Short mmCIF file of C-alpha atoms in Angstrom, two decimals:
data_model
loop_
_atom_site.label_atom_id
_atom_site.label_comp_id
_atom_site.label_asym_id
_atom_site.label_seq_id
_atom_site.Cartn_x
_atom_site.Cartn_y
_atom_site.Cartn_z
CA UNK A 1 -343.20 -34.94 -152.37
CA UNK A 2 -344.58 -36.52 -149.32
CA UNK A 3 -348.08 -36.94 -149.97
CA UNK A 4 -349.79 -40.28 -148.14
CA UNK A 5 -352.03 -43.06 -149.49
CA UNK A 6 -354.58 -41.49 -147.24
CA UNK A 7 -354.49 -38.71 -149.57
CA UNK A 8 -354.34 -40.69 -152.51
CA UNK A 9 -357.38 -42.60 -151.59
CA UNK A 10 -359.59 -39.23 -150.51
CA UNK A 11 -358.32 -37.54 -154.28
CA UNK A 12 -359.08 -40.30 -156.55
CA UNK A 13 -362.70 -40.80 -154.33
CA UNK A 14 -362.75 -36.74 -155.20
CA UNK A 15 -362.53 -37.50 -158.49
CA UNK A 16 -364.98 -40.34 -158.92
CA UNK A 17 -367.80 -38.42 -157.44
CA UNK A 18 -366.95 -35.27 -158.49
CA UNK A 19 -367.85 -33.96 -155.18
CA UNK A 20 -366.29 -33.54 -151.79
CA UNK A 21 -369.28 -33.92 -149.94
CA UNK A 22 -370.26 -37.32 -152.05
CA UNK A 23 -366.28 -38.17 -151.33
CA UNK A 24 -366.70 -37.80 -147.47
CA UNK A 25 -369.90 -39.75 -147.34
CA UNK A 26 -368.52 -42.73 -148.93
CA UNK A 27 -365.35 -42.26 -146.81
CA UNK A 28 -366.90 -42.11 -143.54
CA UNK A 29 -365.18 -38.74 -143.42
CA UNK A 30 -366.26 -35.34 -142.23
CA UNK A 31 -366.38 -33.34 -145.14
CA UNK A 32 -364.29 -30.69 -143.58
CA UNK A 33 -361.78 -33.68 -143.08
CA UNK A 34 -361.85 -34.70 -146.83
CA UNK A 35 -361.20 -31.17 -147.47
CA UNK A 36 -357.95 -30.55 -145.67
CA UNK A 37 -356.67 -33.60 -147.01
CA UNK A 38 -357.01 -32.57 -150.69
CA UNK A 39 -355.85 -29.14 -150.26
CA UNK A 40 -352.96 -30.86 -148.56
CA UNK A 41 -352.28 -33.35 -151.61
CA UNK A 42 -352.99 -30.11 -153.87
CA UNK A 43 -350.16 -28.19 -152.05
CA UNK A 44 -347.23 -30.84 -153.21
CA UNK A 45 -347.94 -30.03 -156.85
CA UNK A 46 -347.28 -26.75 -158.80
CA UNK A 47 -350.19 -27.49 -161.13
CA UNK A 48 -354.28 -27.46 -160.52
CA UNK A 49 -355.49 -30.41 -159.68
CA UNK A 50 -359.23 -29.36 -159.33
CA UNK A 51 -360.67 -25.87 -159.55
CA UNK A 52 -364.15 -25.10 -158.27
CA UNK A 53 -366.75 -23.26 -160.59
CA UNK A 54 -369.80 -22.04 -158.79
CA UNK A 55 -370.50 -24.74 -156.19
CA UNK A 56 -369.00 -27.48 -158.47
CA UNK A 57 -365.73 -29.01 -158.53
CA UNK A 58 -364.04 -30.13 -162.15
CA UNK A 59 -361.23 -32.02 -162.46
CA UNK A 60 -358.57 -30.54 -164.90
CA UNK A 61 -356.67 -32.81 -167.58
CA UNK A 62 -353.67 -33.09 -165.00
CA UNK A 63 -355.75 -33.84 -161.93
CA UNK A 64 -357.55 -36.46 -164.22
CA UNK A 65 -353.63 -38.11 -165.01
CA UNK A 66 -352.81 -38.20 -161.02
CA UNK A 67 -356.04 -39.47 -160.50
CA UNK A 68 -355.30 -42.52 -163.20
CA UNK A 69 -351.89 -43.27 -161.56
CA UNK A 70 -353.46 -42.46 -157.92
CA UNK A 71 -355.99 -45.75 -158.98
CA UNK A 72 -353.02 -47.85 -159.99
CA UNK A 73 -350.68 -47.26 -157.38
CA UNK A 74 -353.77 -48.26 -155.00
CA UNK A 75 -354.25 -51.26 -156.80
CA UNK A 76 -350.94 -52.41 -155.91
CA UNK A 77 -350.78 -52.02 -152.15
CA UNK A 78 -354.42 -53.99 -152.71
CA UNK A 79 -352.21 -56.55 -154.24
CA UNK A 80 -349.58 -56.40 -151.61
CA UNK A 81 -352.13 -56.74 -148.97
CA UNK A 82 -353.98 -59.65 -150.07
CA UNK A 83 -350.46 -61.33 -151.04
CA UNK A 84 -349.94 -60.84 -147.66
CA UNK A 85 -353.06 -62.05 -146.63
CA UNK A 86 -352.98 -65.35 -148.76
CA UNK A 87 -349.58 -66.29 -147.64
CA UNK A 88 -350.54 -66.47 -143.98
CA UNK A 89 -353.25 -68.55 -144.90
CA UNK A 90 -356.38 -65.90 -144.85
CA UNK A 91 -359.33 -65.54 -147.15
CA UNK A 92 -359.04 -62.27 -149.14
CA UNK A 93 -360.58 -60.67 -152.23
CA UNK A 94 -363.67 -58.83 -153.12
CA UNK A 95 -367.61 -59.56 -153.55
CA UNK A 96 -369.63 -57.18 -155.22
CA UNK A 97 -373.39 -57.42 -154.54
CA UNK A 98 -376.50 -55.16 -156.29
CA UNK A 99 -379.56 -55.07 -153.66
CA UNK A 100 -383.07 -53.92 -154.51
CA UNK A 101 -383.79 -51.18 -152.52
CA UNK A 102 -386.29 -53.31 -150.02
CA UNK A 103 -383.12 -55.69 -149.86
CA UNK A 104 -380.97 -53.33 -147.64
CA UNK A 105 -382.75 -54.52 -144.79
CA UNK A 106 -382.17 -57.79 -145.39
CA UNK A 107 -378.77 -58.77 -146.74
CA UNK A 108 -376.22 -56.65 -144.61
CA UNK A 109 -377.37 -59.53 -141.53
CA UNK A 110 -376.54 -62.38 -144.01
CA UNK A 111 -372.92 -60.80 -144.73
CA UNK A 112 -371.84 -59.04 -141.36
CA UNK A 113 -370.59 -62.00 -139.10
CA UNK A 114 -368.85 -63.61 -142.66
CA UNK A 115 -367.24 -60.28 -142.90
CA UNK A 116 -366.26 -60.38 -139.61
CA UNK A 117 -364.66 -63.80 -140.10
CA UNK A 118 -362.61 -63.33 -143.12
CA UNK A 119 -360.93 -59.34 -142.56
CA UNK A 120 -359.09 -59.51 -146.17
CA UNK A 121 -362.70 -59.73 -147.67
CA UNK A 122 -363.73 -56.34 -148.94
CA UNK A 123 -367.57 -55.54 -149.70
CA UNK A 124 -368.82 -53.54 -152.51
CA UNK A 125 -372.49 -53.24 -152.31
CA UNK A 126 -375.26 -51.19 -154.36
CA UNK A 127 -378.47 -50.36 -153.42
CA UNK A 128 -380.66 -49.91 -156.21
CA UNK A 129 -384.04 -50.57 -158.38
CA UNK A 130 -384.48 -53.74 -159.63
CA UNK A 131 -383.93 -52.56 -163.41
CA UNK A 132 -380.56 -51.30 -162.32
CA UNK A 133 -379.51 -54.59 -159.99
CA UNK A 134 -380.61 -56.97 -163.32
CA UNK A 135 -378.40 -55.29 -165.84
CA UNK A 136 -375.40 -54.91 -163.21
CA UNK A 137 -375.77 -58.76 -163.56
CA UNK A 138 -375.93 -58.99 -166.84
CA UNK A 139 -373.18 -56.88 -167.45
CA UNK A 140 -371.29 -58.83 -164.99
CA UNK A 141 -370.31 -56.64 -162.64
CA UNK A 142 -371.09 -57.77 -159.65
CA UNK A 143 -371.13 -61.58 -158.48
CA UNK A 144 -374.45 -61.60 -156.60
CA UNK A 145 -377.62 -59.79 -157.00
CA UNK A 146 -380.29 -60.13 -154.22
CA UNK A 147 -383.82 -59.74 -155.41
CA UNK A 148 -387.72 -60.75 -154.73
CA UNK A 149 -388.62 -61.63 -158.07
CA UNK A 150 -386.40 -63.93 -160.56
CA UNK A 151 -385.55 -61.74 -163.89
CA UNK A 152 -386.97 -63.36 -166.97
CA UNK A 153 -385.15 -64.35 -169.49
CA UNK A 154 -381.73 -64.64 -167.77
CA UNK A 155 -380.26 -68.24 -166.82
CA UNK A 156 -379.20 -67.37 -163.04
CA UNK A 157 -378.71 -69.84 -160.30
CA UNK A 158 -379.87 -68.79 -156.79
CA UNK A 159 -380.11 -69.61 -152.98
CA UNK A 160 -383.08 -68.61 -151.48
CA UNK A 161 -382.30 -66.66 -148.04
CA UNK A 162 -386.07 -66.18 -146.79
CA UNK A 163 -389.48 -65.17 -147.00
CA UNK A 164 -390.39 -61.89 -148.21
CA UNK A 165 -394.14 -61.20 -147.15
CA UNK A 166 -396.09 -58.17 -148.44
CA UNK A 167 -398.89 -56.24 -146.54
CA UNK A 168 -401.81 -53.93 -147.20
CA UNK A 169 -400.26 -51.03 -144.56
CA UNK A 170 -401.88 -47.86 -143.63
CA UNK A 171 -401.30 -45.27 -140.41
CA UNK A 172 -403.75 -45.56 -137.71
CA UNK A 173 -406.71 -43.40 -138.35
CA UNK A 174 -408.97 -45.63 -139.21
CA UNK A 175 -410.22 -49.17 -137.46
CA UNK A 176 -409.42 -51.90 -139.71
CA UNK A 177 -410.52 -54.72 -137.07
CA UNK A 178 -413.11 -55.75 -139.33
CA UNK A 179 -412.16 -56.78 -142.84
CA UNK A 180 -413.43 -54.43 -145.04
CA UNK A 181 -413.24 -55.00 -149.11
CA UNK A 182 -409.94 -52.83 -151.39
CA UNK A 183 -412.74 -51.15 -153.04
CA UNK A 184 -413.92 -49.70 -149.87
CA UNK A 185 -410.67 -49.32 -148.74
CA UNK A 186 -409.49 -46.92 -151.30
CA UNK A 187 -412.77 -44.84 -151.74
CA UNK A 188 -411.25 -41.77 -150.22
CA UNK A 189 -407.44 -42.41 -150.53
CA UNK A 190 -405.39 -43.75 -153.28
CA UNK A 191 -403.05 -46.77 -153.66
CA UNK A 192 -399.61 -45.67 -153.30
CA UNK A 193 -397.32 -47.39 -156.04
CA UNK A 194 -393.31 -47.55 -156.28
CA UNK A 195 -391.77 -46.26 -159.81
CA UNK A 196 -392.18 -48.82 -163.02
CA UNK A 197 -389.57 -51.32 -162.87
CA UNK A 198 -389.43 -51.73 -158.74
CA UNK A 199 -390.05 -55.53 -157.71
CA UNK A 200 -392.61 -54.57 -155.02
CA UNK A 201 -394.80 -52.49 -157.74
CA UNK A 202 -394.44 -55.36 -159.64
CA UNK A 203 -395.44 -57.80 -157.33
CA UNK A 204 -398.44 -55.81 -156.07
CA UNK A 205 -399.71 -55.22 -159.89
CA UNK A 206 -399.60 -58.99 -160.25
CA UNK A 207 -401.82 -59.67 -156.89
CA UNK A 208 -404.45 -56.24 -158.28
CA UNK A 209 -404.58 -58.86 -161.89
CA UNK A 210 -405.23 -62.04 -160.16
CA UNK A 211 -408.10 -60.51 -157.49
CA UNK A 212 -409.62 -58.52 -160.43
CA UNK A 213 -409.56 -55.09 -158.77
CA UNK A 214 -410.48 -51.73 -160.30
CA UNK A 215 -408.08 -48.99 -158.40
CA UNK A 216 -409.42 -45.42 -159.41
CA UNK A 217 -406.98 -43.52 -157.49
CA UNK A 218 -403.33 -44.01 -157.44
CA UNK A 219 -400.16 -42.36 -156.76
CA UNK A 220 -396.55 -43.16 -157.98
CA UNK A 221 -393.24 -42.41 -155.63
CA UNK A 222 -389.88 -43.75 -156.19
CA UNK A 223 -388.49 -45.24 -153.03
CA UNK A 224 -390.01 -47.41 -150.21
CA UNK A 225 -389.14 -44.79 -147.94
CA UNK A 226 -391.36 -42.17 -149.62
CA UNK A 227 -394.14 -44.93 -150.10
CA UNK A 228 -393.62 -45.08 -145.54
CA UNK A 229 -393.39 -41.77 -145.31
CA UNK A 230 -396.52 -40.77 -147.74
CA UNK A 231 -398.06 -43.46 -145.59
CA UNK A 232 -397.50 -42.03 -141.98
CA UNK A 233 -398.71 -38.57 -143.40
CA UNK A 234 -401.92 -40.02 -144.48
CA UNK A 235 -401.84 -39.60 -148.16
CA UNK A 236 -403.37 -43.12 -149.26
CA UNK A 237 -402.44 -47.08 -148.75
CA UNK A 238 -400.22 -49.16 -150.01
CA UNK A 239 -398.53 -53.03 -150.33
CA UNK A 240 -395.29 -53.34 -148.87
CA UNK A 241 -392.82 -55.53 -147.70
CA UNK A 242 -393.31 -56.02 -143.93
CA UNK A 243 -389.29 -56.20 -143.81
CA UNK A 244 -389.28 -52.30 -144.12
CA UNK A 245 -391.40 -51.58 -141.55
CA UNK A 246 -390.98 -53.23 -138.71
CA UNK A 247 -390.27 -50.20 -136.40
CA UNK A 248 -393.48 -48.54 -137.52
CA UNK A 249 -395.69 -51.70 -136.35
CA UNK A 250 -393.97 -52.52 -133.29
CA UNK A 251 -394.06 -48.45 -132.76
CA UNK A 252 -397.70 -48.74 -133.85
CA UNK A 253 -397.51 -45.69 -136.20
CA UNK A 254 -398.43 -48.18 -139.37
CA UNK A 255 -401.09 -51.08 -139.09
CA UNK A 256 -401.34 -53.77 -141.21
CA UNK A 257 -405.10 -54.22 -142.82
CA UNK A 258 -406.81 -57.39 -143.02
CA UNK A 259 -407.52 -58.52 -146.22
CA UNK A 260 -408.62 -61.29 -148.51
CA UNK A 261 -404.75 -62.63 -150.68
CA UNK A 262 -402.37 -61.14 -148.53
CA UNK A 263 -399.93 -61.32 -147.72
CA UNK A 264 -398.37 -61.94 -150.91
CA UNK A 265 -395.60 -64.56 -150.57
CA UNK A 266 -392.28 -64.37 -152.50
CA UNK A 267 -388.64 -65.05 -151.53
CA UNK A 268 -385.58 -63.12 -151.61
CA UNK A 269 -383.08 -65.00 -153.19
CA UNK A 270 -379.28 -64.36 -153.63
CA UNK A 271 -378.19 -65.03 -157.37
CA UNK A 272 -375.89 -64.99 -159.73
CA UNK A 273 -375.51 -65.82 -163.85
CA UNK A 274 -374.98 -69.74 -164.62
CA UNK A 275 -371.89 -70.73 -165.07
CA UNK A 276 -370.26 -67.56 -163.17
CA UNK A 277 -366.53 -68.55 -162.43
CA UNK A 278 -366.42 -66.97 -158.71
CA UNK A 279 -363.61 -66.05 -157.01
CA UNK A 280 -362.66 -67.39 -153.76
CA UNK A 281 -363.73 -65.06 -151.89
CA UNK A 282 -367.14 -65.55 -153.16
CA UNK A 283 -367.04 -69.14 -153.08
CA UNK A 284 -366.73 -69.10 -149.69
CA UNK A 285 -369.71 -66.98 -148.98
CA UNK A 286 -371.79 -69.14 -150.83
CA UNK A 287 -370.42 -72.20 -148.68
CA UNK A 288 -371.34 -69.92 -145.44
CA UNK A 289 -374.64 -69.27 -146.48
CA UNK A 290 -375.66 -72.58 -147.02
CA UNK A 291 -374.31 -73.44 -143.25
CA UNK A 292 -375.62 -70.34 -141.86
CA UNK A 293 -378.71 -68.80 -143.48
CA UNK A 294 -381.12 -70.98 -141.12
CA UNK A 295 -379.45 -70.18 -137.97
CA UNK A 296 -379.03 -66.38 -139.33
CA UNK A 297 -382.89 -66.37 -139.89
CA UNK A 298 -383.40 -67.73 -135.86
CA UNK A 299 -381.09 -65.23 -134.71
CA UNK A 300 -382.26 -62.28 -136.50
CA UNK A 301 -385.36 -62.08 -138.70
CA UNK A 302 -387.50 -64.77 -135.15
CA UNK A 303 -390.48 -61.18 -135.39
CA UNK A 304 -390.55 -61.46 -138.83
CA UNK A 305 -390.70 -65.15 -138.98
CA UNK A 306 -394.03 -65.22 -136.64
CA UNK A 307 -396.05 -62.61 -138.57
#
């Protein structure tokens, strides 16, 4: 047999998504690419690895045992590479970081030049809700969790990074140069909300408690994305994080509306459970970001700082 770790990698990906299309996206493949490579590894073995019913791809009980040994065999040239990498005196290892959603706009420019630094540091990042980033901490699966609000009831330690500042948006059909009240506001469109358990939704249902405000029309969608895009298309108003839309006001396509308590003020913070035992490869990006975060903020995030 002659099959490659190439081909180990794209089978055991395969595998783990169940899907060749999901496989290639995560690979930075072309899905025709991830393809040929499996049918390849498939070729080398008398027995079905996968067979395809419908449009969907199942893994049989001996593709399942190649895909076990595929992992482990991985593993070890992980192991010889960081070996490698420690005995020439390199940082190596892995941080695993869950982001909020709005946080994917923020954290890959406080990682990319420490990446850049230390090669035999691999990234594993998700990009979630903030239900889903809190229990990926709890269960301790990741080291790091960025988020805008602190999650009760969990003894975490943090570092703030920066500001996060949250706007009333809307497109531009209407002149908001003069401050008009929310009430007003929203008399012919509704207040767009993210899902239940999203920081921003949380954040703005705090600010509609503490101004007293009666919102008769509203509107749930479950991605800050969709919240933009129902935006642009007219469909109503909402509060969002100005980090997200930056393109949009500078592009003015979105305007940001005067108005009485905003913006609402929080920071996103990088955390972790107290008393985590990080690796080194985690210490050390803690020890960056305490040298770097101010001069990252300058270099990147100077718009966002003067609005």
């Amino acid at each position: 047999m002659n099959y490659t770790l190439n081909q180990l990698r794209i089978f055991l990906k395969v595998v783990q998504n169940q899907s060749v299309t999901k496989a290639s996206e995560e690979l930075h493949l072309t899905q025709p690419a991830v393809s040929i490579q499996l049918k390849n590894f498939q070729d080398q073995f008398e027995i079905p690895l996968t067979e395809v019913v419908g449009r969907k791809i199942y893994v049989t009980d001996f593709g399942k045992e190649i895909a076990e040994a595929a992992e482990q065999i991985l593993q070890q040239v992980s192991t010889i590479d960081y070996k490698t990498l420690a005995y020439k005196g390199q940082l190596f290892g892995k941080i695993k970081i869950s982001v909020v959603s709005t946080g994917k706009y923020v954290m890959p420019y406080f990682l990319a030049d420490f990446l850049k630094m230390h090669p035999g540091v691999e990234l594993e990042m998700d990009v979630t809700n903030k239900n889903k980033v809190v229990k990926s901490l709890q269960n301790n699966e990741v080291d790091f969790a960025l988020v805008s609000i602190l999650p009760e009831k969990m003894k975490v330690e943090k570092i703030d990074l920066m500001q996060n500042k949250l706007f009333l948006v809307g497109n531009m059909e209407e002149d908001f140069t003069k401050k008009k009240k929310i009430e007003a506001i929203l008399e012919n469109r509704p207040l767009l909300f993210r899902e239940s358990g999203s920081g921003t939704r949380q954040t703005m249902e705090r600010f509609i408690v503490q101004q007293d405000l009666k919102i008769n029309k509203r509107m749930e969608l479950t991605s800050n994305e969709a919240v933009k895009q129902a935006i642009l298309a007219g469909l109503g108003y909402s509060i969002m994080p100005l980090i997200g839309i930056r393109r949009e006001i500078q592009n003015k396509d979105l305007q940001i509306i005067p108005l009485k308590g905003l913006p609402i003020k929080t920071n996103w913070s990088l955390i972790w459970v107290k008393g985590k035992n990080h690796n080194p490869a985690a210490l050390a990006y803690l020890d960056y970001l305490k040298k770097e975060k101010e001069a990252i903020i300058h270099s990147k995030f100077s718009w966002y700082e003067m609005m």
